[in-house]
Amino acid sequence: MKGKHIPFTKEQIEKIIEAHPTPFHIYDEKRMVEYARYFIDSFSWNKGFKEYYAIKAAPNPYLMKILWQQGFGIDCSSMAELVLAEKLGMRGEEIMFTSNDTPAEEFQKAVELGAIINLDDISHIDFLEKVAGLPELVCFRYNPGALKDGNMIIGNPEDSKYGFTREQLFEGYKKLKEKGVKRFGIHTMVASNELDPDYFVETADIVFDVIMDISKELGIKFEFANLGGGIGIPYRNEHKPVDLIKVSNGIKELYEKTIVASGLAPLKIFFESGRAITGPFGYLVSRVLHIKETYKKYAGLDASMANLMRPALYGAYHHITVLGKENEAGNNIYDVTGSLCENNDKFAINRLLPKIEAGDIVVIHDTGAHGHSMGFNYNGKLRSAELLLRTNGSVIEIRRAETLDDFFATLDFESAKIFR
Ligand SMILES: *Cc1c(COP(=O)(O)O)cnc(C)c1O
């Protein structure tokens, strides 16, 4: 069975496990950097092009630093994410703040950092002005409604809580102009985990179209179009990664036909991808604790959905490799489980795998996005360490594993003892 790429051998990972016990997430710096360069190079025709890494995928300062050094910005949507950018030393228009249902303190923090503020709703113009003042550059999130079919994960744009309607965009930019805002951006994001390159070109088409209409009607000039995230990754062996050159060529053609032809160039193209940037380059490494045979066969790991909840949450597929058995036939059917007291704590259901034994090392693929970051502590399960496999082959710990002391840090046992 031809497996997916793994950047380490069984011998190497056994060495790593001696210093860092399982389970852990490990990220492959080399291929992450290669992908970051490919992303930027694909859009080199567009002066000012920028990808803002959507930090919720894997909010770790080391990963951010690697991407920042490649020229990426960061896309934040919460206080913690803004503070993460701040602590790393990022400021100003390297930060995109795309939030919704936003608390006042978060707008205040974003304005303080000089971040690009992307408003989710027309009522937020007055709210932002009141709580933090209007910055000179403001962006709106566009929800094209019935103009665009959503994809499976994000749902139909008309049912989505995000963004302005088309009519509200006109009203909103007019209001900004009257209030003295000088610089304008527009954003849309209507896909999640989308593998069809044409989808992103169609999104650009809808955004360019509304830019032309608004510019003409209001006489404002747009600086950038942020086409959002949502670039999918090949979780399954048979999936193909999104061809970014194809996406770029399609967008360039539209750009020339519409933006350039209407005298609206230059317009910077932005993305705020998360999943595609780190997802394929992270692995959850875990050891098999027990094999159980009842009505079905179970391989129980030392990881649980506290380490990776996508399969339990969305029924998501994550490829699994039993290390050292890559060339054995996958003719045993297993549910691969964790130890949480929830029957959906499973990494795979009815998966064909080689014969597994207790002690085997299992690698779960494509956990670099929404893996560790979605972790939670239900049942007192602790979140694992994160490791970085450096380009030179060395391994560093970029986040330690949680301890019971971390877990209990918000409790006061002394008071509880005398409480009656
Ligand atoms: C989640 C999110 C992204 C990134 O999406 P990916 O699917 O990880 O590319 C970008 N922008 C916003 C507003 C998001 O919520």
Short mmCIF file of C-alpha atoms and ligand atoms in Angstrom, two decimals:
data_model
loop_
_atom_site.label_atom_id
_atom_site.label_comp_id
_atom_site.label_asym_id
_atom_site.label_seq_id
_atom_site.Cartn_x
_atom_site.Cartn_y
_atom_site.Cartn_z
CA MET A 1 0.00 0.00 0.00
CA LYS A 2 1.51 3.28 -1.07
CA GLY A 3 1.30 5.59 1.91
CA LYS A 4 1.49 9.31 2.42
CA HIS A 5 4.76 11.11 2.94
CA ILE A 6 6.38 10.83 6.38
CA PRO A 7 9.46 12.98 7.05
CA PHE A 8 11.06 10.54 9.50
CA THR A 9 11.84 6.83 9.67
CA LYS A 10 10.76 4.45 12.42
CA GLU A 11 14.31 4.47 13.80
CA GLN A 12 14.37 8.28 13.87
CA ILE A 13 11.03 8.56 15.60
CA GLU A 14 12.03 5.96 18.21
CA LYS A 15 15.02 8.17 19.02
CA ILE A 16 12.76 11.21 19.26
CA ILE A 17 10.35 9.32 21.55
CA GLU A 18 13.20 8.57 23.96
CA ALA A 19 13.44 12.32 24.64
CA HIS A 20 9.79 13.23 24.07
CA PRO A 21 7.23 10.64 25.16
CA THR A 22 4.14 10.03 23.02
CA PRO A 23 1.70 11.41 22.16
CA PHE A 24 2.97 14.55 20.42
CA HIS A 25 2.43 16.61 17.31
CA ILE A 26 5.50 17.08 15.15
CA TYR A 27 5.77 19.63 12.32
CA ASP A 28 8.01 19.36 9.26
CA GLU A 29 9.72 22.74 8.82
CA LYS A 30 11.27 21.91 5.46
CA ARG A 31 8.07 21.17 3.60
CA MET A 32 6.20 23.96 5.38
CA VAL A 33 8.75 26.50 4.15
CA GLU A 34 8.66 25.02 0.64
CA TYR A 35 4.90 25.42 0.57
CA ALA A 36 5.07 29.00 1.89
CA ARG A 37 7.48 29.91 -0.90
CA TYR A 38 5.32 28.21 -3.50
CA PHE A 39 2.29 30.17 -2.27
CA ILE A 40 4.08 33.51 -2.54
CA ASP A 41 5.81 32.67 -5.83
CA SER A 42 2.51 31.63 -7.39
CA PHE A 43 1.20 35.19 -7.05
CA SER A 44 4.41 37.06 -7.86
CA TRP A 45 2.61 38.96 -10.68
CA ASN A 46 0.58 40.85 -8.06
CA LYS A 47 2.60 43.61 -6.41
CA GLY A 48 1.85 43.71 -2.69
CA PHE A 49 0.42 40.18 -2.63
CA LYS A 50 0.28 38.83 0.90
CA GLU A 51 -0.85 35.70 2.65
CA TYR A 52 -1.98 36.25 6.23
CA TYR A 53 -1.58 32.94 8.02
CA ALA A 54 -4.83 32.17 9.90
CA ILE A 55 -3.23 31.47 13.23
CA LYS A 56 -6.09 29.42 14.65
CA ALA A 57 -4.79 26.50 12.55
CA ALA A 58 -1.71 26.07 14.76
CA PRO A 59 -1.14 28.97 17.14
CA ASN A 60 2.49 28.43 17.98
CA PRO A 61 5.02 31.29 17.91
CA TYR A 62 7.74 29.14 16.33
CA LEU A 63 5.52 28.23 13.39
CA MET A 64 4.43 31.85 13.07
CA LYS A 65 8.05 32.99 13.10
CA ILE A 66 8.95 30.57 10.31
CA LEU A 67 6.08 31.91 8.18
CA TRP A 68 6.72 35.54 9.06
CA GLN A 69 10.31 35.10 7.88
CA GLN A 70 8.92 33.92 4.54
CA GLY A 71 6.92 37.14 4.26
CA PHE A 72 3.56 36.02 5.64
CA GLY A 73 1.35 38.18 7.81
CA ILE A 74 -0.98 36.81 10.44
CA ASP A 75 -4.77 36.59 10.49
CA CYS A 76 -6.22 36.87 14.00
CA SER A 77 -9.78 36.62 15.24
CA SER A 78 -9.56 36.74 19.03
CA MET A 79 -7.78 38.53 21.85
CA ALA A 80 -5.41 35.62 22.44
CA GLU A 81 -4.48 35.53 18.76
CA LEU A 82 -3.80 39.29 18.71
CA VAL A 83 -1.65 39.00 21.84
CA LEU A 84 0.25 36.10 20.28
CA ALA A 85 1.13 38.32 17.32
CA GLU A 86 2.04 41.16 19.67
CA LYS A 87 4.27 38.98 21.85
CA LEU A 88 6.17 37.82 18.79
CA GLY A 89 6.76 41.46 17.82
CA MET A 90 4.33 41.74 14.93
CA ARG A 91 2.65 45.10 14.43
CA GLY A 92 0.60 47.15 12.01
CA GLU A 93 -0.57 45.89 8.66
CA GLU A 94 1.19 42.57 9.09
CA ILE A 95 -1.82 41.69 11.21
CA MET A 96 -5.30 41.16 9.79
CA PHE A 97 -8.09 41.14 12.35
CA THR A 98 -11.04 39.21 10.94
CA SER A 99 -13.50 38.66 13.76
CA ASN A 100 -17.24 38.37 14.27
CA ASP A 101 -19.52 39.18 17.19
CA THR A 102 -16.49 41.12 18.39
CA PRO A 103 -16.01 42.34 21.99
CA ALA A 104 -14.92 45.97 22.46
CA GLU A 105 -11.55 45.00 24.01
CA GLU A 106 -10.59 43.08 20.90
CA PHE A 107 -11.24 46.03 18.61
CA GLN A 108 -9.27 48.20 21.02
CA LYS A 109 -6.33 45.79 20.95
CA ALA A 110 -6.44 45.52 17.17
CA VAL A 111 -6.45 49.32 16.78
CA GLU A 112 -3.63 49.64 19.33
CA LEU A 113 -1.52 47.22 17.28
CA GLY A 114 -2.36 49.04 14.05
CA ALA A 115 -3.86 45.86 12.59
CA ILE A 116 -6.01 45.90 9.46
CA ILE A 117 -9.54 45.69 10.78
CA ASN A 118 -11.98 43.61 8.82
CA LEU A 119 -15.53 44.36 9.97
CA ASP A 120 -18.10 41.59 9.93
CA ASP A 121 -21.23 43.74 10.12
CA ILE A 122 -22.50 47.19 9.21
CA SER A 123 -23.41 47.90 12.84
CA HIS A 124 -19.75 47.47 13.77
CA ILE A 125 -18.79 50.74 12.06
CA ASP A 126 -20.40 52.80 14.83
CA PHE A 127 -19.36 50.28 17.47
CA LEU A 128 -15.71 50.40 16.41
CA GLU A 129 -15.80 54.21 16.20
CA LYS A 130 -17.23 54.39 19.71
CA VAL A 131 -14.91 51.90 21.41
CA ALA A 132 -11.63 52.46 19.59
CA GLY A 133 -12.00 55.15 16.93
CA LEU A 134 -11.98 54.48 13.19
CA PRO A 135 -8.56 53.71 11.72
CA GLU A 136 -7.58 55.18 8.33
CA LEU A 137 -7.89 51.76 6.67
CA VAL A 138 -11.04 49.67 7.03
CA CYS A 139 -12.09 46.43 5.38
CA PHE A 140 -15.54 44.82 5.19
CA ARG A 141 -16.34 41.14 4.98
CA TYR A 142 -18.67 40.45 2.06
CA ASN A 143 -21.25 37.67 2.18
CA PRO A 144 -22.38 37.16 -1.42
CA GLY A 145 -25.51 35.30 -0.34
CA ALA A 146 -27.31 33.61 -3.19
CA LEU A 147 -24.63 34.73 -5.67
CA LYS A 148 -22.38 31.94 -4.52
CA ASP A 149 -22.87 28.33 -3.49
CA GLY A 150 -21.00 27.55 -0.30
CA ASN A 151 -19.25 24.26 0.04
CA MET A 152 -20.07 21.42 2.40
CA ILE A 153 -18.12 22.51 5.46
CA ILE A 154 -18.89 26.21 5.63
CA GLY A 155 -22.48 25.86 4.42
CA ASN A 156 -24.57 28.13 2.25
CA PRO A 157 -23.54 31.82 2.36
CA GLU A 158 -27.18 32.83 2.92
CA ASP A 159 -27.26 30.72 6.09
CA SER A 160 -23.89 31.95 7.27
CA LYS A 161 -23.52 34.35 10.18
CA TYR A 162 -20.64 36.14 8.50
CA GLY A 163 -20.38 39.34 6.55
CA PHE A 164 -22.31 42.19 4.90
CA THR A 165 -24.93 41.81 2.20
CA ARG A 166 -24.15 43.42 -1.15
CA GLU A 167 -26.48 46.37 -0.39
CA GLN A 168 -24.90 46.87 3.02
CA LEU A 169 -21.46 47.14 1.41
CA PHE A 170 -22.53 50.21 -0.58
CA GLU A 171 -24.10 51.78 2.48
CA GLY A 172 -21.12 50.92 4.67
CA TYR A 173 -18.37 52.25 2.41
CA LYS A 174 -20.42 55.42 1.87
CA LYS A 175 -20.57 55.85 5.62
CA LEU A 176 -16.83 55.26 6.01
CA LYS A 177 -16.12 57.84 3.32
CA GLU A 178 -18.33 60.40 5.06
CA LYS A 179 -16.53 59.69 8.32
CA GLY A 180 -13.18 60.45 6.69
CA VAL A 181 -11.80 56.94 6.25
CA LYS A 182 -9.26 57.13 3.41
CA ARG A 183 -8.22 53.56 2.68
CA PHE A 184 -10.45 50.63 1.83
CA GLY A 185 -10.24 46.88 1.60
CA ILE A 186 -12.74 44.12 0.96
CA HIS A 187 -12.80 40.53 2.14
CA THR A 188 -14.79 37.43 1.46
CA MET A 189 -14.54 33.83 2.55
CA VAL A 190 -17.16 31.38 1.43
CA ALA A 191 -15.29 28.09 1.40
CA SER A 192 -13.61 25.75 3.81
CA ASN A 193 -11.35 22.85 2.91
CA GLU A 194 -12.11 23.35 -0.79
CA LEU A 195 -9.99 21.39 -3.27
CA ASP A 196 -11.33 22.80 -6.54
CA PRO A 197 -9.04 25.59 -7.85
CA ASP A 198 -11.90 27.09 -9.90
CA TYR A 199 -13.78 27.84 -6.71
CA PHE A 200 -11.22 30.46 -5.70
CA VAL A 201 -11.26 32.03 -9.16
CA GLU A 202 -15.06 32.29 -8.98
CA THR A 203 -14.75 33.96 -5.58
CA ALA A 204 -12.32 36.50 -7.04
CA ASP A 205 -14.78 37.11 -9.87
CA ILE A 206 -17.56 37.99 -7.44
CA VAL A 207 -15.28 40.25 -5.39
CA PHE A 208 -13.83 42.06 -8.42
CA ASP A 209 -17.34 42.60 -9.70
CA VAL A 210 -18.53 44.27 -6.52
CA ILE A 211 -15.30 46.32 -6.30
CA MET A 212 -16.01 47.72 -9.77
CA ASP A 213 -19.58 48.65 -8.90
CA ILE A 214 -18.73 50.24 -5.55
CA SER A 215 -15.72 52.15 -6.90
CA LYS A 216 -17.86 53.57 -9.70
CA GLU A 217 -20.77 54.52 -7.50
CA LEU A 218 -18.86 55.94 -4.54
CA GLY A 219 -15.65 57.11 -6.19
CA ILE A 220 -13.47 55.24 -3.71
CA LYS A 221 -10.32 53.31 -4.48
CA PHE A 222 -9.79 49.82 -3.06
CA GLU A 223 -6.29 48.90 -1.91
CA PHE A 224 -6.78 45.19 -1.53
CA ALA A 225 -9.09 42.24 -2.02
CA ASN A 226 -8.71 39.59 0.67
CA LEU A 227 -9.96 36.31 -0.76
CA GLY A 228 -10.00 34.58 2.62
CA GLY A 229 -8.89 31.09 3.51
CA GLY A 230 -10.51 27.79 2.79
CA ILE A 231 -7.84 26.22 0.59
CA GLY A 232 -8.28 22.51 1.16
CA ILE A 233 -5.67 19.84 1.70
CA PRO A 234 -5.52 16.26 0.46
CA TYR A 235 -6.51 14.37 3.60
CA ARG A 236 -7.11 11.27 1.50
CA ASN A 237 -4.46 9.59 -0.60
CA GLU A 238 -6.51 10.03 -3.74
CA HIS A 239 -7.02 13.79 -3.23
CA LYS A 240 -4.87 16.28 -5.09
CA PRO A 241 -3.60 19.50 -3.51
CA VAL A 242 -5.02 22.76 -4.89
CA ASP A 243 -2.90 23.91 -7.84
CA LEU A 244 -2.10 27.46 -6.75
CA ILE A 245 -0.54 28.33 -10.10
CA LYS A 246 -3.87 27.52 -11.71
CA VAL A 247 -5.71 29.61 -9.11
CA SER A 248 -3.28 32.47 -9.65
CA ASN A 249 -3.49 32.35 -13.45
CA GLY A 250 -7.28 32.34 -13.30
CA ILE A 251 -7.33 35.32 -10.95
CA LYS A 252 -4.74 37.18 -13.04
CA GLU A 253 -6.83 36.79 -16.16
CA LEU A 254 -9.89 38.20 -14.37
CA TYR A 255 -7.80 40.96 -12.82
CA GLU A 256 -6.68 42.16 -16.23
CA LYS A 257 -10.16 41.92 -17.73
CA THR A 258 -11.84 43.77 -14.88
CA ILE A 259 -9.60 45.65 -12.44
CA VAL A 260 -6.95 46.77 -14.93
CA ALA A 261 -9.47 47.49 -17.70
CA SER A 262 -11.53 49.68 -15.35
CA GLY A 263 -8.52 51.69 -14.23
CA LEU A 264 -8.73 50.23 -10.71
CA ALA A 265 -5.22 48.76 -10.64
CA PRO A 266 -3.16 48.30 -8.62
CA LEU A 267 -5.20 46.15 -6.29
CA LYS A 268 -3.34 43.93 -3.87
CA ILE A 269 -4.52 40.34 -3.54
CA PHE A 270 -4.51 38.88 -0.05
CA PHE A 271 -5.32 35.43 1.29
CA GLU A 272 -5.79 34.34 4.88
CA SER A 273 -5.22 30.61 4.64
CA GLY A 274 -4.55 28.48 7.65
CA ARG A 275 -5.24 24.83 6.98
CA ALA A 276 -3.18 24.62 3.78
CA ILE A 277 -0.18 26.32 5.39
CA THR A 278 0.42 23.96 8.30
CA GLY A 279 -2.10 21.12 7.95
CA PRO A 280 -0.20 18.67 5.74
CA PHE A 281 3.05 19.27 7.60
CA GLY A 282 1.94 18.16 11.05
CA TYR A 283 1.71 14.58 12.39
CA LEU A 284 0.24 13.19 15.57
CA VAL A 285 2.54 10.44 16.82
CA SER A 286 1.02 8.02 19.28
CA ARG A 287 1.65 4.56 20.69
CA VAL A 288 -0.78 1.66 20.74
CA LEU A 289 -1.62 0.81 24.35
CA HIS A 290 -4.10 -2.03 23.90
CA ILE A 291 -5.68 -4.21 21.28
CA LYS A 292 -9.23 -5.12 22.17
CA GLU A 293 -11.49 -7.64 20.43
CA THR A 294 -15.23 -7.68 21.16
CA TYR A 295 -17.86 -7.31 18.48
CA LYS A 296 -15.22 -5.31 16.63
CA LYS A 297 -11.45 -4.91 16.78
CA TYR A 298 -10.09 -1.83 18.53
CA ALA A 299 -6.61 -0.37 18.57
CA GLY A 300 -6.44 1.91 21.62
CA LEU A 301 -3.86 4.70 21.47
CA ASP A 302 -2.23 6.87 24.10
CA ALA A 303 -3.66 9.88 22.21
CA SER A 304 -7.33 10.84 22.39
CA MET A 305 -9.69 13.35 20.84
CA ALA A 306 -8.13 15.87 23.24
CA ASN A 307 -5.19 15.79 20.81
CA LEU A 308 -7.19 15.70 17.59
CA MET A 309 -10.92 16.12 17.56
CA ARG A 310 -11.63 16.57 13.85
CA PRO A 311 -12.68 12.92 13.34
CA ALA A 312 -15.09 13.09 16.30
CA LEU A 313 -16.34 16.58 15.48
CA TYR A 314 -16.81 16.32 11.71
CA GLY A 315 -16.32 12.66 10.93
CA ALA A 316 -13.16 13.87 9.23
CA TYR A 317 -10.78 11.40 7.60
CA HIS A 318 -7.17 11.37 8.74
CA HIS A 319 -4.82 8.90 7.13
CA ILE A 320 -3.08 6.53 9.54
CA THR A 321 0.26 4.80 9.13
CA VAL A 322 1.46 2.02 11.42
CA LEU A 323 5.18 2.70 11.43
CA GLY A 324 7.36 -0.09 10.12
CA LYS A 325 4.35 -1.81 8.56
CA GLU A 326 3.98 0.48 5.56
CA ASN A 327 4.48 -2.40 3.15
CA GLU A 328 2.19 -4.87 4.86
CA ALA A 329 -1.26 -5.51 3.48
CA GLY A 330 -4.03 -3.55 5.18
CA ASN A 331 -6.39 -6.46 5.70
CA ASN A 332 -7.48 -5.98 9.31
CA ILE A 333 -10.43 -3.79 10.17
CA TYR A 334 -9.98 -1.58 13.21
CA ASP A 335 -11.58 1.25 15.06
CA VAL A 336 -8.63 3.33 16.23
CA THR A 337 -9.60 4.90 19.54
CA GLY A 338 -8.47 7.08 22.41
CA SER A 339 -9.26 6.65 26.08
CA LEU A 340 -11.87 9.37 26.60
CA CYS A 341 -15.24 8.34 28.05
CA GLU A 342 -17.01 9.19 24.82
CA ASN A 343 -17.74 6.55 22.23
CA ASN A 344 -16.88 9.02 19.46
CA ASP A 345 -13.29 9.24 20.71
CA LYS A 346 -12.09 7.52 17.56
CA PHE A 347 -9.46 8.52 15.02
CA ALA A 348 -10.80 6.04 12.49
CA ILE A 349 -13.78 3.73 12.19
CA ASN A 350 -13.68 0.45 10.24
CA ARG A 351 -10.23 1.31 8.86
CA LEU A 352 -8.28 -1.30 6.92
CA LEU A 353 -4.83 -1.47 8.46
CA PRO A 354 -1.98 -3.95 8.83
CA LYS A 355 -2.15 -6.17 11.90
CA ILE A 356 -1.51 -3.91 14.89
CA GLU A 357 0.13 -4.93 18.16
CA ALA A 358 0.37 -3.15 21.49
CA GLY A 359 3.49 -0.99 21.44
CA ASP A 360 3.28 -0.14 17.74
CA ILE A 361 3.82 3.50 16.80
CA VAL A 362 0.99 5.03 14.87
CA VAL A 363 1.28 8.21 12.83
CA ILE A 364 -1.88 10.19 12.15
CA HIS A 365 -1.42 12.45 9.15
CA ASP A 366 -2.38 16.04 8.34
CA THR A 367 -2.82 17.14 11.93
CA GLY A 368 -0.91 20.41 11.48
CA ALA A 369 -4.09 22.49 11.32
CA HIS A 370 -6.93 22.40 13.84
CA GLY A 371 -5.15 19.51 15.55
CA HIS A 372 -3.41 20.55 18.74
CA SER A 373 -5.20 23.90 18.58
CA MET A 374 -8.66 22.35 18.93
CA GLY A 375 -7.52 20.31 21.90
CA PHE A 376 -9.55 20.47 25.05
CA ASN A 377 -9.41 19.10 28.58
CA TYR A 378 -12.65 17.19 28.99
CA ASN A 379 -12.26 14.13 31.20
CA GLY A 380 -9.03 15.68 32.48
CA LYS A 381 -7.14 14.74 29.34
CA LEU A 382 -3.99 16.82 28.96
CA ARG A 383 -2.83 18.40 25.75
CA SER A 384 0.37 17.04 24.28
CA ALA A 385 3.68 18.64 23.39
CA GLU A 386 4.43 20.08 19.95
CA LEU A 387 7.77 19.34 18.30
CA LEU A 388 9.45 20.87 15.29
CA LEU A 389 11.50 18.76 12.90
CA ARG A 390 13.95 21.34 11.64
CA THR A 391 15.21 21.54 8.09
CA ASN A 392 18.62 20.34 9.33
CA GLY A 393 17.06 17.19 10.82
CA SER A 394 17.24 18.24 14.47
CA VAL A 395 14.16 18.24 16.68
CA ILE A 396 13.12 20.94 19.15
CA GLU A 397 10.19 21.12 21.54
CA ILE A 398 8.09 24.16 20.64
CA ARG A 399 5.43 23.58 23.29
CA ARG A 400 5.71 21.38 26.33
CA ALA A 401 2.98 18.93 27.27
CA GLU A 402 0.46 20.04 29.86
CA THR A 403 0.83 18.73 33.41
CA LEU A 404 -1.79 18.02 36.07
CA ASP A 405 -0.63 21.24 37.75
CA ASP A 406 -1.60 23.16 34.61
CA PHE A 407 -4.96 21.45 34.63
CA PHE A 408 -5.65 22.27 38.28
CA ALA A 409 -4.21 25.81 38.14
CA THR A 410 -7.63 27.48 38.22
CA LEU A 411 -8.85 25.52 41.26
CA ASP A 412 -8.39 26.35 44.92
CA PHE A 413 -8.09 23.07 46.86
CA GLU A 414 -7.22 24.75 50.15
CA SER A 415 -10.50 26.66 50.23
CA ALA A 416 -12.40 23.59 49.08
CA LYS A 417 -11.04 21.60 52.04
CA ILE A 418 -12.44 24.02 54.63
CA PHE A 419 -15.59 24.73 52.66
CA ARG A 420 -18.73 23.31 54.32
C1 LIG B 1 -10.71 29.91 9.70
C2 LIG B 1 -10.57 31.18 8.98
C3 LIG B 1 -9.59 31.34 8.00
C4 LIG B 1 -8.69 30.24 7.58
O1 LIG B 1 -9.39 29.19 7.03
P1 LIG B 1 -8.60 27.90 6.52
O2 LIG B 1 -9.68 26.97 6.16
O3 LIG B 1 -7.77 27.45 7.66
O4 LIG B 1 -7.78 28.33 5.36
C5 LIG B 1 -9.48 32.56 7.40
N1 LIG B 1 -10.28 33.57 7.73
C6 LIG B 1 -11.23 33.47 8.66
C7 LIG B 1 -12.07 34.62 8.96
C8 LIG B 1 -11.41 32.27 9.31
O5 LIG B 1 -12.36 32.16 10.24
#
